[in-house]
mmCIF file of C-alpha atoms in Angstrom:
data_model
loop_
_atom_site.group_PDB
_atom_site.id
_atom_site.type_symbol
_atom_site.label_atom_id
_atom_site.label_comp_id
_atom_site.label_asym_id
_atom_site.label_seq_id
_atom_site.Cartn_x
_atom_site.Cartn_y
_atom_site.Cartn_z
ATOM 1 C CA ASP A 20 91.489 57.731 180.678
ATOM 2 C CA GLY A 21 93.980 60.297 181.851
ATOM 3 C CA GLY A 22 96.298 62.127 179.598
ATOM 4 C CA ILE A 23 96.951 64.914 177.148
ATOM 5 C CA THR A 24 95.142 65.303 173.896
ATOM 6 C CA GLN A 25 96.191 67.339 170.967
ATOM 7 C CA SER A 26 94.048 68.034 167.931
ATOM 8 C CA PRO A 27 94.122 67.771 165.062
ATOM 9 C CA LYS A 28 96.754 65.295 164.305
ATOM 10 C CA TYR A 29 97.560 66.821 160.886
ATOM 11 C CA LEU A 30 96.798 70.269 159.892
ATOM 12 C CA PHE A 31 97.324 72.018 156.571
ATOM 13 C CA ARG A 32 97.101 75.732 156.069
ATOM 14 C CA LYS A 33 97.773 78.260 153.375
ATOM 15 C CA GLU A 34 100.670 80.659 153.975
ATOM 16 C CA GLY A 35 99.603 83.846 155.718
ATOM 17 C CA GLN A 36 96.773 82.264 157.603
ATOM 18 C CA ASN A 37 96.739 81.970 161.461
ATOM 19 C CA VAL A 38 96.068 78.611 162.917
ATOM 20 C CA THR A 39 95.194 77.420 166.404
ATOM 21 C CA LEU A 40 96.448 74.158 167.829
ATOM 22 C CA SER A 41 94.506 72.585 170.769
ATOM 23 C CA CYS A 42 95.944 71.055 173.850
ATOM 24 C CA GLU A 43 93.819 69.613 176.702
ATOM 25 C CA GLN A 44 94.884 67.706 179.715
ATOM 26 C CA ASN A 45 92.951 66.041 182.459
ATOM 27 C CA LEU A 46 95.922 65.172 184.763
ATOM 28 C CA ASN A 47 95.130 68.222 186.940
ATOM 29 C CA HIS A 48 98.615 69.581 186.172
ATOM 30 C CA ASP A 49 99.257 73.259 186.914
ATOM 31 C CA ALA A 50 101.971 73.713 184.363
ATOM 32 C CA MET A 51 101.710 73.363 180.520
ATOM 33 C CA TYR A 52 104.174 73.761 177.826
ATOM 34 C CA TRP A 53 104.502 73.927 173.992
ATOM 35 C CA TYR A 54 107.481 72.599 172.143
ATOM 36 C CA ARG A 55 108.336 72.565 168.498
ATOM 37 C CA GLN A 56 110.139 69.575 166.954
ATOM 38 C CA ASP A 57 112.098 69.711 163.766
ATOM 39 C CA PRO A 58 114.086 66.946 162.261
ATOM 40 C CA GLY A 59 117.622 66.998 163.724
ATOM 41 C CA GLN A 60 116.868 69.901 165.989
ATOM 42 C CA GLY A 61 115.358 68.117 169.083
ATOM 43 C CA LEU A 62 112.572 70.002 170.904
ATOM 44 C CA ARG A 63 112.511 73.767 171.407
ATOM 45 C CA LEU A 64 110.321 75.550 173.977
ATOM 46 C CA ILE A 65 107.842 77.922 172.455
ATOM 47 C CA TYR A 66 105.767 79.068 175.503
ATOM 48 C CA TYR A 67 104.882 77.765 178.906
ATOM 49 C CA SER A 68 102.338 78.464 181.681
ATOM 50 C CA GLN A 69 102.779 77.647 185.320
ATOM 51 C CA ILE A 70 99.319 78.755 186.304
ATOM 52 C CA VAL A 71 95.985 79.920 184.833
ATOM 53 C CA ASN A 72 96.004 83.464 183.263
ATOM 54 C CA ASP A 73 99.787 83.501 183.258
ATOM 55 C CA PHE A 74 102.351 82.394 180.612
ATOM 56 C CA GLN A 75 105.948 82.970 179.674
ATOM 57 C CA LYS A 76 107.888 83.154 176.473
ATOM 58 C CA GLY A 77 110.170 80.281 175.806
ATOM 59 C CA ASP A 78 113.274 80.149 173.457
ATOM 60 C CA ILE A 79 111.476 80.581 170.133
ATOM 61 C CA ALA A 80 108.110 82.505 170.839
ATOM 62 C CA GLU A 81 108.296 84.836 168.003
ATOM 63 C CA GLY A 82 105.384 84.337 165.622
ATOM 64 C CA TYR A 83 103.333 82.322 168.223
ATOM 65 C CA SER A 84 100.719 83.301 170.846
ATOM 66 C CA VAL A 85 99.005 81.308 173.629
ATOM 67 C CA SER A 86 96.331 81.690 176.205
ATOM 68 C CA ARG A 87 95.547 79.993 179.487
ATOM 69 C CA GLU A 88 92.063 80.657 180.468
ATOM 70 C CA LYS A 89 91.398 77.191 181.968
ATOM 71 C CA LYS A 90 93.716 74.883 183.846
ATOM 72 C CA GLU A 91 92.979 72.117 181.350
ATOM 73 C CA SER A 92 93.564 73.917 178.152
ATOM 74 C CA PHE A 93 96.632 75.674 176.549
ATOM 75 C CA PRO A 94 95.995 76.496 172.942
ATOM 76 C CA LEU A 95 98.719 77.749 170.618
ATOM 77 C CA THR A 96 98.192 80.067 167.778
ATOM 78 C CA VAL A 97 100.726 79.974 164.952
ATOM 79 C CA THR A 98 100.413 83.472 163.339
ATOM 80 C CA SER A 99 101.382 84.652 159.860
ATOM 81 C CA ALA A 100 104.423 86.301 161.433
ATOM 82 C CA GLN A 101 106.082 82.876 162.051
ATOM 83 C CA LYS A 102 108.498 82.578 159.189
ATOM 84 C CA ASN A 103 108.850 78.859 159.094
ATOM 85 C CA PRO A 104 105.802 77.360 160.739
ATOM 86 C CA THR A 105 105.807 73.836 159.137
ATOM 87 C CA ALA A 106 106.873 71.564 162.091
ATOM 88 C CA PHE A 107 105.698 69.003 164.553
ATOM 89 C CA TYR A 108 104.175 70.655 167.627
ATOM 90 C CA LEU A 109 104.122 68.983 171.054
ATOM 91 C CA CYS A 110 102.206 69.988 174.163
ATOM 92 C CA ALA A 111 103.238 68.826 177.610
ATOM 93 C CA SER A 112 102.014 69.263 181.171
ATOM 94 C CA GLY A 113 103.550 68.720 184.574
ATOM 95 C CA ASP A 114 103.192 69.621 188.223
ATOM 96 C CA ARG A 115 104.813 72.854 189.355
ATOM 97 C CA GLY A 116 108.035 72.085 191.282
ATOM 98 C CA ILE A 117 107.999 68.519 190.179
ATOM 99 C CA ASP A 118 109.838 68.260 186.855
ATOM 100 C CA THR A 119 108.620 65.257 184.824
ATOM 101 C CA GLN A 120 106.657 66.535 181.864
ATOM 102 C CA TYR A 121 104.098 64.300 180.130
ATOM 103 C CA PHE A 122 103.640 64.775 176.463
ATOM 104 C CA GLY A 123 100.756 64.640 174.081
ATOM 105 C CA PRO A 124 100.717 62.928 170.646
ATOM 106 C CA GLY A 125 101.524 66.007 168.733
ATOM 107 C CA THR A 126 100.115 67.978 165.760
ATOM 108 C CA ARG A 127 101.961 68.006 162.423
ATOM 109 C CA LEU A 128 101.368 71.455 160.789
ATOM 110 C CA THR A 129 102.216 71.894 157.164
ATOM 111 C CA VAL A 130 101.981 75.335 155.604
ATOM 112 C CA LEU A 131 101.444 75.301 151.876
ATOM 113 C CA ALA B 13 121.428 79.843 178.216
ATOM 114 C CA GLN B 14 122.225 76.259 178.863
ATOM 115 C CA SER B 15 122.661 73.750 176.093
ATOM 116 C CA VAL B 16 122.465 69.906 175.734
ATOM 117 C CA SER B 17 124.695 67.992 173.456
ATOM 118 C CA GLN B 18 124.054 64.560 172.273
ATOM 119 C CA HIS B 19 127.173 63.071 170.679
ATOM 120 C CA ASN B 20 125.548 60.767 168.011
ATOM 121 C CA HIS B 21 122.805 61.741 165.809
ATOM 122 C CA HIS B 22 122.384 58.261 164.247
ATOM 123 C CA VAL B 23 123.338 54.877 165.783
ATOM 124 C CA ILE B 24 122.933 51.499 164.162
ATOM 125 C CA LEU B 25 123.403 48.338 166.195
ATOM 126 C CA SER B 26 122.679 44.707 165.928
ATOM 127 C CA GLU B 27 120.414 42.991 168.436
ATOM 128 C CA ALA B 28 122.140 41.990 171.687
ATOM 129 C CA ALA B 29 124.849 44.656 171.280
ATOM 130 C CA SER B 30 125.473 47.033 174.170
ATOM 131 C CA LEU B 31 124.448 50.511 173.869
ATOM 132 C CA GLU B 32 125.752 53.808 175.280
ATOM 133 C CA LEU B 33 124.361 57.226 174.157
ATOM 134 C CA GLY B 34 126.189 60.315 175.323
ATOM 135 C CA CYS B 35 124.712 63.353 176.853
ATOM 136 C CA ASN B 36 126.550 66.503 178.057
ATOM 137 C CA TYR B 37 125.011 69.699 179.366
ATOM 138 C CA SER B 38 126.441 73.086 179.871
ATOM 139 C CA TYR B 39 124.806 74.402 183.175
ATOM 140 C CA GLY B 40 127.032 74.319 186.170
ATOM 141 C CA GLY B 41 124.498 74.548 189.031
ATOM 142 C CA THR B 42 121.867 72.134 190.219
ATOM 143 C CA VAL B 43 120.110 70.272 187.469
ATOM 144 C CA ASN B 44 117.454 67.701 186.966
ATOM 145 C CA LEU B 45 118.269 65.268 184.087
ATOM 146 C CA PHE B 46 116.052 63.230 181.833
ATOM 147 C CA TRP B 47 116.022 60.856 178.953
ATOM 148 C CA TYR B 48 112.936 60.613 176.755
ATOM 149 C CA VAL B 49 112.151 58.167 174.032
ATOM 150 C CA GLN B 50 109.957 58.528 171.007
ATOM 151 C CA TYR B 51 109.067 55.120 169.397
ATOM 152 C CA PRO B 52 107.877 55.270 165.812
ATOM 153 C CA GLY B 53 104.206 56.667 165.743
ATOM 154 C CA GLN B 54 104.127 57.027 169.568
ATOM 155 C CA HIS B 55 104.103 59.748 172.177
ATOM 156 C CA LEU B 56 107.313 61.032 173.672
ATOM 157 C CA GLN B 57 107.709 59.254 176.884
ATOM 158 C CA LEU B 58 109.987 59.350 179.923
ATOM 159 C CA LEU B 59 112.603 56.632 180.057
ATOM 160 C CA LEU B 60 114.324 57.692 183.190
ATOM 161 C CA LYS B 61 115.191 60.754 185.300
ATOM 162 C CA TYR B 62 117.736 61.964 187.834
ATOM 163 C CA PHE B 63 116.877 64.529 190.528
ATOM 164 C CA SER B 64 119.234 63.654 193.310
ATOM 165 C CA GLY B 65 120.732 60.848 195.327
ATOM 166 C CA ASP B 66 122.271 57.734 193.611
ATOM 167 C CA PRO B 67 123.958 58.951 190.332
ATOM 168 C CA LEU B 68 123.107 55.635 188.742
ATOM 169 C CA VAL B 69 119.469 55.625 187.852
ATOM 170 C CA LYS B 70 117.401 52.831 186.328
ATOM 171 C CA GLY B 71 114.483 53.292 184.051
ATOM 172 C CA ILE B 72 111.997 51.295 181.999
ATOM 173 C CA LYS B 73 112.799 48.461 179.582
ATOM 174 C CA GLY B 74 116.283 47.750 181.079
ATOM 175 C CA PHE B 75 117.734 51.279 180.479
ATOM 176 C CA GLU B 76 119.891 53.044 182.968
ATOM 177 C CA ALA B 77 121.927 56.298 183.024
ATOM 178 C CA GLU B 78 124.840 57.548 185.144
ATOM 179 C CA PHE B 79 125.092 61.171 186.271
ATOM 180 C CA ILE B 80 128.716 62.336 186.517
ATOM 181 C CA LYS B 81 128.713 65.779 187.847
ATOM 182 C CA SER B 82 132.411 66.494 187.175
ATOM 183 C CA LYS B 83 131.904 65.700 183.581
ATOM 184 C CA PHE B 84 128.500 67.348 183.165
ATOM 185 C CA SER B 85 127.373 64.102 181.591
ATOM 186 C CA PHE B 86 124.250 61.840 181.789
ATOM 187 C CA ASN B 87 124.932 58.973 179.510
ATOM 188 C CA LEU B 88 122.239 56.311 178.674
ATOM 189 C CA ARG B 89 123.163 52.677 178.686
ATOM 190 C CA LYS B 90 121.606 49.286 177.938
ATOM 191 C CA PRO B 91 123.705 46.052 178.202
ATOM 192 C CA SER B 92 121.745 44.267 175.391
ATOM 193 C CA VAL B 93 119.461 45.972 172.922
ATOM 194 C CA GLN B 94 116.411 44.600 171.231
ATOM 195 C CA TRP B 95 114.866 45.380 167.880
ATOM 196 C CA SER B 96 112.001 47.075 169.765
ATOM 197 C CA ASP B 97 114.499 49.599 171.075
ATOM 198 C CA THR B 98 114.461 51.305 167.643
ATOM 199 C CA ALA B 99 113.399 54.917 168.407
ATOM 200 C CA GLU B 100 114.634 58.416 168.851
ATOM 201 C CA TYR B 101 116.151 59.207 172.179
ATOM 202 C CA PHE B 102 116.378 62.677 173.685
ATOM 203 C CA CYS B 103 118.363 63.855 176.667
ATOM 204 C CA ALA B 104 116.931 66.892 178.514
ATOM 205 C CA VAL B 105 117.892 69.180 181.265
ATOM 206 C CA ASP B 106 115.933 71.284 183.741
ATOM 207 C CA SER B 107 117.921 73.959 185.708
ATOM 208 C CA GLY B 108 114.860 75.971 186.821
ATOM 209 C CA GLY B 109 113.370 73.617 189.339
ATOM 210 C CA GLY B 110 110.584 72.819 186.984
ATOM 211 C CA ALA B 111 109.594 76.443 186.458
ATOM 212 C CA ASP B 112 110.483 77.110 182.967
ATOM 213 C CA GLY B 113 110.528 74.038 180.714
ATOM 214 C CA LEU B 114 113.242 71.667 179.570
ATOM 215 C CA THR B 115 116.233 72.144 177.341
ATOM 216 C CA PHE B 116 116.508 69.189 174.967
ATOM 217 C CA GLY B 117 119.349 67.754 173.010
ATOM 218 C CA LYS B 118 118.936 67.324 169.256
ATOM 219 C CA GLY B 119 118.220 63.591 169.647
ATOM 220 C CA THR B 120 119.861 60.334 168.745
ATOM 221 C CA HIS B 121 118.038 58.034 166.084
ATOM 222 C CA LEU B 122 118.744 54.521 167.101
ATOM 223 C CA ILE B 123 118.198 51.661 164.640
ATOM 224 C CA ILE B 124 118.490 48.057 165.808
ATOM 225 C CA GLN B 125 118.999 45.487 163.165
ATOM 226 C CA PRO B 126 117.610 42.057 163.817
#
C-alpha cells in the first residue's frame, strides 16, 4: 500500500522539550516537505528537501530542524526555540520537477 | 515573496446550489496552480491542477477551475454541490518549477446544508 505515513497522530509535550515528528514515504519520491497548518492560516512551508542529505529552509523554519539521511524518511524536530509549536503538521512528497505533492495524514502537536 | 488570496473564509450553501470559490495569486511569471481539498478527518488531497494548455481544467468529483492569466486568478467551480462536498478547500501556487514547495491560501471552509 503506497503512501505517506506520519506518526504519531497526536503528540503532547511539555513546554521546553524538543520533539521529533516522523514522516516516511514509499512512493519513491525525491522531494519531501514539511508544512504547518493553523486554523485560518492555511499551510505554511517549514522545510523541504529535494534530495538525500540536502534540505532548505521554508518560510517559517525558525525553531525547527530536519534531516534527510534516507530517501524514504524526513523527520522534523520541533525545538524549544519554537515559540508557538502547538499546530497540525503535514508532511508531503513529490517528484522533483513534477509539481503535484502528496500529503500524509498529519500529526497534531500540543505543547502544554 | 508570492502570496495567494482566497476571498471567502467560510461559505454556506444548500445542496444543488452552484459553487465558485475565488483564488488570486501575486506572482507575475509562470506558475503551476492547484486546488486541494481536506474532507473532515481525511488527508489533504489534490482536487485539480493547472500546468499549461487549456485554461479550463477538470478535476475529481465534478469540480473544475479556470485559469485567467490577466486576472491572476484560478477560481474553483462546481455547478451543483452535494452534502459530501463539505470540506476545507485550499488554493496553492508553485512558481519554482516544483523546486521549493507550494504557497497556499488560507483556505475556505465550505459547509453544504442538506
